[in-house]
Amino acid sequence: MLRFIQIAALLMCVCIAPTFAQAQMGLPNGTSSVPDTQVTLPDDLTVETANALISRLSDAEVRAILLDQLEAKAVQKPEDDNNVSDFFYHATAGAFTSITVAVERLPLLFTQQAKAFSTFYNDRLRGFGGLLKLLGYMALVYGSGIIAELFFRRLTRNWRILPPADPDNMQLRETIQLLVQRLTTQVVAVLIFVGVSRAVGLAILPEDILPIVAIVGLYLIGFPRFMLSIGFFLFAPMNPEYRLLNVDTKSARSACFHQFWIAFLLGFSGAIIAFNELHGVPMGEMRLGFWLNLSLHIYLIVVLWRYRDSMQSMMRGFDPDVSVMENRIARAYPYFAIFVVFAVWWVINIVVSYENFALLRSQPHYKTMMLLMFAPAMDTMIRGLVRHFAPPMTGEGAVAERAHASAKRSYVRIGRVVVFGLVIISIAGFWGMSPENVASAGVGPQLAAKLMEFLIIMSIGYLIYEVVSLYINRKLAAEQTASGFDPESQEIGGDGGGAGGSRLSTVLPLILAVCQATIVVVFLLLGLSNVGVDTTPLLAGAGIVGLAIGFGAQKLVTDVVSGIFFLVDDAFRTGEYVEVEGTMGTVEKISIRSMQLRHHKGPVHTIPYGEIPKITNFSRDWVIMKLRFTVPFDSDPNKVKKIFKKIGQDLLAVEEFKDDFLAPFKSQGVLEIDDVGMVIRGKFMCKPGTQFMIRKEIFNRVNAAFASNGIEFARREVRVALPSMDNGDLTEEDKAAISAAATQAAQDTAPGGAGDQR
């Protein structure tokens, strides 16, 4: 429903631009007289040359030169004093005055239009008989066109009927191909009707009736049917599986219906204007164009308001991945379109109040309205094209999926900024937005042109910003996918120590931030310089601030330089578990001056690079985990060794752990003998980050294997020798001694720290 509004406005500009503009503004038909000879003043004018020139000229020629000079002085009046207030006058009171003039001349419209019909009936038709003769000629002419069109439609019947299709298996290329095929046959059918009717009319019609028949055939029959063909292409009201826009069938049929009648209104405007011109009715005096223009805008506003829900659905498109901002834009779009229709109508009245009728001859207001209404709707088309033609996902996993979705959003943003730049350039071309043309139009000298240039520069800068971001983000995703590191899927509250990303994936976020900041600053300065802002003080101020920072924040410089050398040395990467002077955690984020460590228990430590004397990296390349088991003194170490070896071989066959081992779990023999039992140690080598899950599994399997083989873990015992035990009775003193000994033993074996600092 939105598209038919824009296309209707476009074809209206093409078909009825000259006549409709003259009707709206009442353009004068006469031409100004130009003198046969023109006297020009020499560039090096002196008193002598002036006297000599005056002596050769007649009084009329001297008067003409004086008038030219006075007129030039009037044109060169200071604009700074009057232009702003003059513009506000025309934007408010002047535009309102142009409306009141049209209302005041409303009675004249009826009398002048009646005069045109009377002239047509009496002078051209010459009574009722001529009217019947005209109707007969129309039937013959249009009947010939219909017969020729029906013959063509029969020949192309298979092209016009869309075959049944499965929307889930339809490719966009195939859909567009079939729709274009049908559109072509429908448009050619309309052209055959118009062409055959015109040929028959030229052959049989009298000269006084030929223009009327041609006007009716072109404006009231051909043009609306052509617009209806466009509506069937966009909305496919009878074939929802071929529909290009996300609207329901009822709304699609209503859109085609209103598209036809809007086109008929436009055609009627062109026909009545051409009719009045043929019969000598001055269009400017009756202001018929104002009322035709007003009726068109009212019709558009009513349609936009009535089908605002369908327009919101169309703006969301078929893609389910709609962001919050896109959803807000979709909800606001119908109201934006209504505002654009009203704003364009008001701009027309402003220009009319300037009496700058030449500016509107090419219909820039309708073209502008079409683009401003159509540009947001192109977002649907851009997302559809990206959905069908974006490169496929590279790799597998969550990182690849997020990178693919991010790349699609980047393609959409790039398409949007390209469309925005094209819209700005097109609007500038519609209104002749060079400084000279804008100044002659009297609508803010050079201001509008400078604004257009500023927006174009910002569009180019944003385009480069998105392209650079897209390239670096794709490289970053490729690096993360290749290394298997996903910073967003790290286990919260885990033990840490996992493998980090690659060296390039650690540096790329910093490169991206620097590139983005550089692009923003450069293009902002270019845009401000283009609109006349002197950027030299800004650059000088920035230099002074940088110098002040250099002297007053030497620690900051130290942090930045130290960070550069740490990154060059590849001392740490994002996702690795490191220790800095007793502070341990996973490298969660790096910036220009500091790094953030996330401890596995939750705290985040921010450490400036300049305060790092040494970094211990627990996640680089491989990890060796050594486990201690204490067994009673009478246990067989060889039996324990065989148990450990079997557990190691079994774990290599487990699907969950087999790819994580670099060396299997095995025994290292008896490490020491203490007062509890024998300490036997086992070890294994694995990839960083997997050691903790493997350790848990080994503990479970060792516990089960010891239980099945009759091996118990050694337990600390406290033995107290009591002389009174010979009698078999414990006194209160004996019980106190036993309790004190147990307490002392427990204190001796308790850990010295307040908790696990790892």
PDB file of C-alpha atoms in Angstrom, residues 85-320:
ATOM      1  CA  SER A  85      12.810  37.046   8.587  1.00  0.00           C
ATOM      2  CA  ASP A  86      11.619  36.910   4.992  1.00  0.00           C
ATOM      3  CA  PHE A  87      11.797  33.124   4.980  1.00  0.00           C
ATOM      4  CA  PHE A  88       9.846  32.859   8.236  1.00  0.00           C
ATOM      5  CA  TYR A  89       7.195  35.147   6.822  1.00  0.00           C
ATOM      6  CA  HIS A  90       6.711  33.021   3.719  1.00  0.00           C
ATOM      7  CA  ALA A  91       6.837  29.800   5.762  1.00  0.00           C
ATOM      8  CA  THR A  92       3.977  30.996   7.944  1.00  0.00           C
ATOM      9  CA  ALA A  93       1.869  33.976   6.906  1.00  0.00           C
ATOM     10  CA  GLY A  94       2.843  33.838   3.239  1.00  0.00           C
ATOM     11  CA  ALA A  95       1.882  30.164   2.873  1.00  0.00           C
ATOM     12  CA  PHE A  96      -1.375  30.764   4.708  1.00  0.00           C
ATOM     13  CA  THR A  97      -2.106  33.691   2.403  1.00  0.00           C
ATOM     14  CA  SER A  98      -1.708  31.474  -0.676  1.00  0.00           C
ATOM     15  CA  ILE A  99      -4.331  29.165   0.844  1.00  0.00           C
ATOM     16  CA  THR A 100      -6.757  31.988   1.587  1.00  0.00           C
ATOM     17  CA  VAL A 101      -6.381  33.274  -1.976  1.00  0.00           C
ATOM     18  CA  ALA A 102      -7.433  29.866  -3.299  1.00  0.00           C
ATOM     19  CA  VAL A 103     -10.427  29.849  -0.933  1.00  0.00           C
ATOM     20  CA  GLU A 104     -11.429  33.361  -1.959  1.00  0.00           C
ATOM     21  CA  ARG A 105     -11.333  32.366  -5.631  1.00  0.00           C
ATOM     22  CA  LEU A 106     -13.419  29.238  -5.076  1.00  0.00           C
ATOM     23  CA  PRO A 107     -16.578  30.829  -6.587  1.00  0.00           C
ATOM     24  CA  LEU A 108     -14.518  31.792  -9.632  1.00  0.00           C
ATOM     25  CA  LEU A 109     -13.528  28.132 -10.049  1.00  0.00           C
ATOM     26  CA  PHE A 110     -17.134  27.073 -10.629  1.00  0.00           C
ATOM     27  CA  THR A 111     -17.915  29.886 -13.053  1.00  0.00           C
ATOM     28  CA  GLN A 112     -14.724  29.404 -15.062  1.00  0.00           C
ATOM     29  CA  GLN A 113     -15.152  25.627 -15.160  1.00  0.00           C
ATOM     30  CA  ALA A 114     -18.735  26.037 -16.318  1.00  0.00           C
ATOM     31  CA  LYS A 115     -17.452  28.390 -18.995  1.00  0.00           C
ATOM     32  CA  ALA A 116     -14.994  25.691 -20.185  1.00  0.00           C
ATOM     33  CA  PHE A 117     -17.748  23.070 -20.422  1.00  0.00           C
ATOM     34  CA  SER A 118     -20.033  25.536 -22.192  1.00  0.00           C
ATOM     35  CA  THR A 119     -17.355  26.346 -24.733  1.00  0.00           C
ATOM     36  CA  PHE A 120     -16.757  22.644 -25.291  1.00  0.00           C
ATOM     37  CA  TYR A 121     -20.464  21.857 -25.733  1.00  0.00           C
ATOM     38  CA  ASN A 122     -21.346  24.840 -27.936  1.00  0.00           C
ATOM     39  CA  ASP A 123     -18.205  25.492 -29.958  1.00  0.00           C
ATOM     40  CA  ARG A 124     -16.589  22.069 -30.251  1.00  0.00           C
ATOM     41  CA  LEU A 125     -19.569  19.667 -30.136  1.00  0.00           C
ATOM     42  CA  ARG A 126     -22.135  22.146 -31.460  1.00  0.00           C
ATOM     43  CA  GLY A 127     -25.033  20.730 -29.505  1.00  0.00           C
ATOM     44  CA  PHE A 128     -26.439  17.400 -28.380  1.00  0.00           C
ATOM     45  CA  GLY A 129     -25.857  15.753 -31.727  1.00  0.00           C
ATOM     46  CA  GLY A 130     -22.169  16.445 -31.485  1.00  0.00           C
ATOM     47  CA  LEU A 131     -22.130  14.847 -28.025  1.00  0.00           C
ATOM     48  CA  LEU A 132     -23.707  11.657 -29.389  1.00  0.00           C
ATOM     49  CA  LYS A 133     -21.230  11.708 -32.240  1.00  0.00           C
ATOM     50  CA  LEU A 134     -18.342  12.026 -29.740  1.00  0.00           C
ATOM     51  CA  LEU A 135     -19.628   9.051 -27.727  1.00  0.00           C
ATOM     52  CA  GLY A 136     -19.882   6.985 -30.885  1.00  0.00           C
ATOM     53  CA  TYR A 137     -16.335   7.854 -31.902  1.00  0.00           C
ATOM     54  CA  MET A 138     -15.119   6.935 -28.409  1.00  0.00           C
ATOM     55  CA  ALA A 139     -16.857   3.567 -28.556  1.00  0.00           C
ATOM     56  CA  LEU A 140     -15.275   2.862 -31.946  1.00  0.00           C
ATOM     57  CA  VAL A 141     -11.792   4.026 -30.979  1.00  0.00           C
ATOM     58  CA  TYR A 142     -11.656   2.386 -27.555  1.00  0.00           C
ATOM     59  CA  GLY A 143     -13.380  -0.717 -28.832  1.00  0.00           C
ATOM     60  CA  SER A 144     -10.609  -1.166 -31.397  1.00  0.00           C
ATOM     61  CA  GLY A 145      -8.009  -0.826 -28.649  1.00  0.00           C
ATOM     62  CA  ILE A 146      -9.838  -3.348 -26.442  1.00  0.00           C
ATOM     63  CA  ILE A 147     -10.058  -5.899 -29.267  1.00  0.00           C
ATOM     64  CA  ALA A 148      -6.346  -5.600 -29.980  1.00  0.00           C
ATOM     65  CA  GLU A 149      -5.558  -5.891 -26.282  1.00  0.00           C
ATOM     66  CA  LEU A 150      -7.754  -8.982 -25.838  1.00  0.00           C
ATOM     67  CA  PHE A 151      -6.019 -10.649 -28.766  1.00  0.00           C
ATOM     68  CA  PHE A 152      -2.631  -9.965 -27.169  1.00  0.00           C
ATOM     69  CA  ARG A 153      -3.822 -11.224 -23.781  1.00  0.00           C
ATOM     70  CA  ARG A 154      -4.995 -14.469 -25.337  1.00  0.00           C
ATOM     71  CA  LEU A 155      -1.570 -14.992 -26.893  1.00  0.00           C
ATOM     72  CA  THR A 156       0.214 -14.321 -23.595  1.00  0.00           C
ATOM     73  CA  ARG A 157      -2.247 -16.061 -21.284  1.00  0.00           C
ATOM     74  CA  ASN A 158       0.372 -18.476 -19.942  1.00  0.00           C
ATOM     75  CA  TRP A 159       2.681 -15.594 -19.070  1.00  0.00           C
ATOM     76  CA  ARG A 160       0.048 -13.662 -17.127  1.00  0.00           C
ATOM     77  CA  ILE A 161      -1.167 -16.552 -14.941  1.00  0.00           C
ATOM     78  CA  LEU A 162       1.214 -17.383 -12.105  1.00  0.00           C
ATOM     79  CA  PRO A 163       1.651 -21.127 -11.509  1.00  0.00           C
ATOM     80  CA  PRO A 164       0.941 -22.604  -8.041  1.00  0.00           C
ATOM     81  CA  ALA A 165       4.038 -22.503  -5.855  1.00  0.00           C
ATOM     82  CA  ASP A 166       5.244 -23.489  -2.409  1.00  0.00           C
ATOM     83  CA  PRO A 167       6.331 -20.278  -0.614  1.00  0.00           C
ATOM     84  CA  ASP A 168       8.760 -22.223   1.591  1.00  0.00           C
ATOM     85  CA  ASN A 169      10.661 -23.536  -1.427  1.00  0.00           C
ATOM     86  CA  MET A 170      10.423 -20.457  -3.655  1.00  0.00           C
ATOM     87  CA  GLN A 171      13.623 -18.596  -4.426  1.00  0.00           C
ATOM     88  CA  LEU A 172      13.529 -14.801  -4.595  1.00  0.00           C
ATOM     89  CA  ARG A 173      15.045 -14.837  -8.069  1.00  0.00           C
ATOM     90  CA  GLU A 174      12.312 -17.154  -9.352  1.00  0.00           C
ATOM     91  CA  THR A 175       9.571 -15.100  -7.699  1.00  0.00           C
ATOM     92  CA  ILE A 176      10.760 -11.816  -9.200  1.00  0.00           C
ATOM     93  CA  GLN A 177      11.236 -13.427 -12.603  1.00  0.00           C
ATOM     94  CA  LEU A 178       7.626 -14.625 -12.751  1.00  0.00           C
ATOM     95  CA  LEU A 179       6.273 -11.330 -11.399  1.00  0.00           C
ATOM     96  CA  VAL A 180       8.268  -9.300 -13.922  1.00  0.00           C
ATOM     97  CA  GLN A 181       7.025 -11.586 -16.686  1.00  0.00           C
ATOM     98  CA  ARG A 182       3.425 -10.933 -15.687  1.00  0.00           C
ATOM     99  CA  LEU A 183       4.035  -7.200 -15.237  1.00  0.00           C
ATOM    100  CA  THR A 184       5.571  -6.963 -18.692  1.00  0.00           C
ATOM    101  CA  THR A 185       2.582  -8.578 -20.364  1.00  0.00           C
ATOM    102  CA  GLN A 186       0.145  -6.337 -18.467  1.00  0.00           C
ATOM    103  CA  VAL A 187       2.036  -3.156 -19.301  1.00  0.00           C
ATOM    104  CA  VAL A 188       2.401  -4.153 -22.940  1.00  0.00           C
ATOM    105  CA  ALA A 189      -1.341  -4.851 -23.055  1.00  0.00           C
ATOM    106  CA  VAL A 190      -2.066  -1.317 -21.816  1.00  0.00           C
ATOM    107  CA  LEU A 191       0.368   0.142 -24.344  1.00  0.00           C
ATOM    108  CA  ILE A 192      -1.306  -1.819 -27.130  1.00  0.00           C
ATOM    109  CA  PHE A 193      -4.688  -0.435 -26.058  1.00  0.00           C
ATOM    110  CA  VAL A 194      -3.378   3.139 -26.029  1.00  0.00           C
ATOM    111  CA  GLY A 195      -1.413   2.729 -29.251  1.00  0.00           C
ATOM    112  CA  VAL A 196      -4.199   1.092 -31.278  1.00  0.00           C
ATOM    113  CA  SER A 197      -6.753   3.600 -29.958  1.00  0.00           C
ATOM    114  CA  ARG A 198      -4.478   6.453 -30.945  1.00  0.00           C
ATOM    115  CA  ALA A 199      -3.858   5.028 -34.407  1.00  0.00           C
ATOM    116  CA  VAL A 200      -7.564   4.494 -35.062  1.00  0.00           C
ATOM    117  CA  GLY A 201      -8.342   7.942 -33.706  1.00  0.00           C
ATOM    118  CA  LEU A 202      -5.818   9.596 -35.991  1.00  0.00           C
ATOM    119  CA  ALA A 203      -7.357   7.750 -38.889  1.00  0.00           C
ATOM    120  CA  ILE A 204     -11.072   8.465 -38.358  1.00  0.00           C
ATOM    121  CA  LEU A 205     -11.520  11.309 -35.839  1.00  0.00           C
ATOM    122  CA  PRO A 206     -12.069  14.949 -36.825  1.00  0.00           C
ATOM    123  CA  GLU A 207      -9.442  17.367 -35.606  1.00  0.00           C
ATOM    124  CA  ASP A 208     -11.784  19.066 -33.133  1.00  0.00           C
ATOM    125  CA  ILE A 209     -12.646  15.764 -31.373  1.00  0.00           C
ATOM    126  CA  LEU A 210      -9.238  14.050 -31.534  1.00  0.00           C
ATOM    127  CA  PRO A 211      -7.675  15.898 -28.538  1.00  0.00           C
ATOM    128  CA  ILE A 212     -10.631  15.063 -26.267  1.00  0.00           C
ATOM    129  CA  VAL A 213     -10.561  11.365 -27.132  1.00  0.00           C
ATOM    130  CA  ALA A 214      -6.785  11.275 -26.687  1.00  0.00           C
ATOM    131  CA  ILE A 215      -7.005  12.968 -23.284  1.00  0.00           C
ATOM    132  CA  VAL A 216      -9.641  10.537 -21.992  1.00  0.00           C
ATOM    133  CA  GLY A 217      -7.791   7.468 -23.305  1.00  0.00           C
ATOM    134  CA  LEU A 218      -4.430   8.478 -21.878  1.00  0.00           C
ATOM    135  CA  TYR A 219      -5.329  10.052 -18.544  1.00  0.00           C
ATOM    136  CA  LEU A 220      -8.544   8.296 -17.488  1.00  0.00           C
ATOM    137  CA  ILE A 221      -8.026   4.796 -18.942  1.00  0.00           C
ATOM    138  CA  GLY A 222      -4.374   4.106 -19.733  1.00  0.00           C
ATOM    139  CA  PHE A 223      -2.707   5.688 -16.718  1.00  0.00           C
ATOM    140  CA  PRO A 224      -4.914   4.105 -13.976  1.00  0.00           C
ATOM    141  CA  ARG A 225      -4.603   0.673 -15.571  1.00  0.00           C
ATOM    142  CA  PHE A 226      -0.843   1.031 -15.781  1.00  0.00           C
ATOM    143  CA  MET A 227      -0.720   1.861 -12.065  1.00  0.00           C
ATOM    144  CA  LEU A 228      -2.939  -1.133 -11.313  1.00  0.00           C
ATOM    145  CA  SER A 229      -0.402  -3.363 -13.080  1.00  0.00           C
ATOM    146  CA  ILE A 230       2.292  -2.000 -10.778  1.00  0.00           C
ATOM    147  CA  GLY A 231       0.060  -2.777  -7.802  1.00  0.00           C
ATOM    148  CA  PHE A 232      -0.389  -6.391  -8.927  1.00  0.00           C
ATOM    149  CA  PHE A 233       3.384  -6.695  -9.230  1.00  0.00           C
ATOM    150  CA  LEU A 234       4.030  -5.439  -5.694  1.00  0.00           C
ATOM    151  CA  PHE A 235       1.125  -6.920  -3.770  1.00  0.00           C
ATOM    152  CA  ALA A 236       0.062 -10.006  -5.808  1.00  0.00           C
ATOM    153  CA  PRO A 237      -3.469  -9.784  -4.332  1.00  0.00           C
ATOM    154  CA  MET A 238      -4.548 -13.136  -5.795  1.00  0.00           C
ATOM    155  CA  ASN A 239      -1.257 -14.979  -5.202  1.00  0.00           C
ATOM    156  CA  PRO A 240      -0.010 -14.552  -1.623  1.00  0.00           C
ATOM    157  CA  GLU A 241       2.877 -16.976  -2.200  1.00  0.00           C
ATOM    158  CA  TYR A 242       4.354 -14.457  -4.687  1.00  0.00           C
ATOM    159  CA  ARG A 243       3.827 -11.386  -2.510  1.00  0.00           C
ATOM    160  CA  LEU A 244       6.925  -9.219  -2.099  1.00  0.00           C
ATOM    161  CA  LEU A 245       5.610  -7.201   0.845  1.00  0.00           C
ATOM    162  CA  ASN A 246       4.613  -8.506   4.252  1.00  0.00           C
ATOM    163  CA  VAL A 247       0.875  -7.681   4.170  1.00  0.00           C
ATOM    164  CA  ASP A 248      -2.206  -9.866   4.417  1.00  0.00           C
ATOM    165  CA  THR A 249      -4.429 -10.615   1.437  1.00  0.00           C
ATOM    166  CA  LYS A 250      -7.177  -8.201   2.467  1.00  0.00           C
ATOM    167  CA  SER A 251      -4.725  -5.307   2.763  1.00  0.00           C
ATOM    168  CA  ALA A 252      -3.077  -6.268  -0.542  1.00  0.00           C
ATOM    169  CA  ARG A 253      -6.399  -6.118  -2.377  1.00  0.00           C
ATOM    170  CA  SER A 254      -7.291  -2.821  -0.703  1.00  0.00           C
ATOM    171  CA  ALA A 255      -3.908  -1.420  -1.716  1.00  0.00           C
ATOM    172  CA  CYS A 256      -4.519  -2.257  -5.384  1.00  0.00           C
ATOM    173  CA  PHE A 257      -8.015  -0.760  -5.161  1.00  0.00           C
ATOM    174  CA  HIS A 258      -6.782   2.549  -3.722  1.00  0.00           C
ATOM    175  CA  GLN A 259      -3.842   2.582  -6.080  1.00  0.00           C
ATOM    176  CA  PHE A 260      -6.219   2.507  -9.021  1.00  0.00           C
ATOM    177  CA  TRP A 261      -8.360   5.354  -7.686  1.00  0.00           C
ATOM    178  CA  ILE A 262      -5.385   7.500  -6.736  1.00  0.00           C
ATOM    179  CA  ALA A 263      -4.092   7.017 -10.259  1.00  0.00           C
ATOM    180  CA  PHE A 264      -7.564   7.899 -11.573  1.00  0.00           C
ATOM    181  CA  LEU A 265      -7.517  11.086  -9.486  1.00  0.00           C
ATOM    182  CA  LEU A 266      -4.124  11.966 -10.919  1.00  0.00           C
ATOM    183  CA  GLY A 267      -5.342  11.174 -14.410  1.00  0.00           C
ATOM    184  CA  PHE A 268      -8.439  13.255 -13.901  1.00  0.00           C
ATOM    185  CA  SER A 269      -6.249  16.150 -12.764  1.00  0.00           C
ATOM    186  CA  GLY A 270      -4.190  15.919 -15.916  1.00  0.00           C
ATOM    187  CA  ALA A 271      -7.288  15.501 -18.103  1.00  0.00           C
ATOM    188  CA  ILE A 272      -9.220  18.450 -16.666  1.00  0.00           C
ATOM    189  CA  ILE A 273      -6.185  20.709 -16.866  1.00  0.00           C
ATOM    190  CA  ALA A 274      -5.553  19.761 -20.495  1.00  0.00           C
ATOM    191  CA  PHE A 275      -9.291  20.174 -21.218  1.00  0.00           C
ATOM    192  CA  ASN A 276      -9.379  23.680 -19.741  1.00  0.00           C
ATOM    193  CA  GLU A 277      -6.287  24.728 -21.646  1.00  0.00           C
ATOM    194  CA  LEU A 278      -7.937  23.605 -24.888  1.00  0.00           C
ATOM    195  CA  HIS A 279     -10.903  25.847 -24.150  1.00  0.00           C
ATOM    196  CA  GLY A 280      -9.081  28.988 -23.081  1.00  0.00           C
ATOM    197  CA  VAL A 281      -9.779  28.952 -19.327  1.00  0.00           C
ATOM    198  CA  PRO A 282      -6.971  30.646 -17.294  1.00  0.00           C
ATOM    199  CA  MET A 283      -5.936  28.058 -14.700  1.00  0.00           C
ATOM    200  CA  GLY A 284      -4.009  30.453 -12.468  1.00  0.00           C
ATOM    201  CA  GLU A 285      -6.994  32.688 -11.753  1.00  0.00           C
ATOM    202  CA  MET A 286      -9.333  29.887 -10.674  1.00  0.00           C
ATOM    203  CA  ARG A 287      -6.634  28.007  -8.674  1.00  0.00           C
ATOM    204  CA  LEU A 288      -7.984  24.625  -9.773  1.00  0.00           C
ATOM    205  CA  GLY A 289      -4.581  23.067  -9.207  1.00  0.00           C
ATOM    206  CA  PHE A 290      -4.705  23.975  -5.516  1.00  0.00           C
ATOM    207  CA  TRP A 291      -7.901  21.994  -4.995  1.00  0.00           C
ATOM    208  CA  LEU A 292      -6.728  19.049  -7.045  1.00  0.00           C
ATOM    209  CA  ASN A 293      -3.487  19.005  -5.091  1.00  0.00           C
ATOM    210  CA  LEU A 294      -5.358  19.284  -1.780  1.00  0.00           C
ATOM    211  CA  SER A 295      -7.722  16.439  -2.654  1.00  0.00           C
ATOM    212  CA  LEU A 296      -4.767  14.208  -3.554  1.00  0.00           C
ATOM    213  CA  HIS A 297      -3.026  14.878  -0.252  1.00  0.00           C
ATOM    214  CA  ILE A 298      -6.209  14.343   1.757  1.00  0.00           C
ATOM    215  CA  TYR A 299      -6.817  11.036   0.001  1.00  0.00           C
ATOM    216  CA  LEU A 300      -3.242   9.940   0.748  1.00  0.00           C
ATOM    217  CA  ILE A 301      -3.541  10.876   4.434  1.00  0.00           C
ATOM    218  CA  VAL A 302      -6.845   8.987   4.782  1.00  0.00           C
ATOM    219  CA  VAL A 303      -5.361   5.862   3.171  1.00  0.00           C
ATOM    220  CA  LEU A 304      -2.194   6.057   5.283  1.00  0.00           C
ATOM    221  CA  TRP A 305      -4.204   6.402   8.489  1.00  0.00           C
ATOM    222  CA  ARG A 306      -6.675   3.661   7.663  1.00  0.00           C
ATOM    223  CA  TYR A 307      -4.017   1.089   6.774  1.00  0.00           C
ATOM    224  CA  ARG A 308      -1.382   2.063   9.316  1.00  0.00           C
ATOM    225  CA  ASP A 309      -1.298  -1.449  10.835  1.00  0.00           C
ATOM    226  CA  SER A 310      -0.589  -2.986   7.426  1.00  0.00           C
ATOM    227  CA  MET A 311       2.153  -0.437   6.822  1.00  0.00           C
ATOM    228  CA  GLN A 312       3.764  -1.349  10.137  1.00  0.00           C
ATOM    229  CA  SER A 313       3.686  -5.022   9.173  1.00  0.00           C
ATOM    230  CA  MET A 314       5.197  -4.188   5.800  1.00  0.00           C
ATOM    231  CA  MET A 315       8.016  -2.235   7.439  1.00  0.00           C
ATOM    232  CA  ARG A 316       8.860  -5.179   9.725  1.00  0.00           C
ATOM    233  CA  GLY A 317       9.168  -7.413   6.670  1.00  0.00           C
ATOM    234  CA  PHE A 318       9.377 -11.183   6.557  1.00  0.00           C
ATOM    235  CA  ASP A 319      12.608 -11.439   8.532  1.00  0.00           C
ATOM    236  CA  PRO A 320      11.870 -12.471  12.148  1.00  0.00           C
TER     237      PRO A 320
END
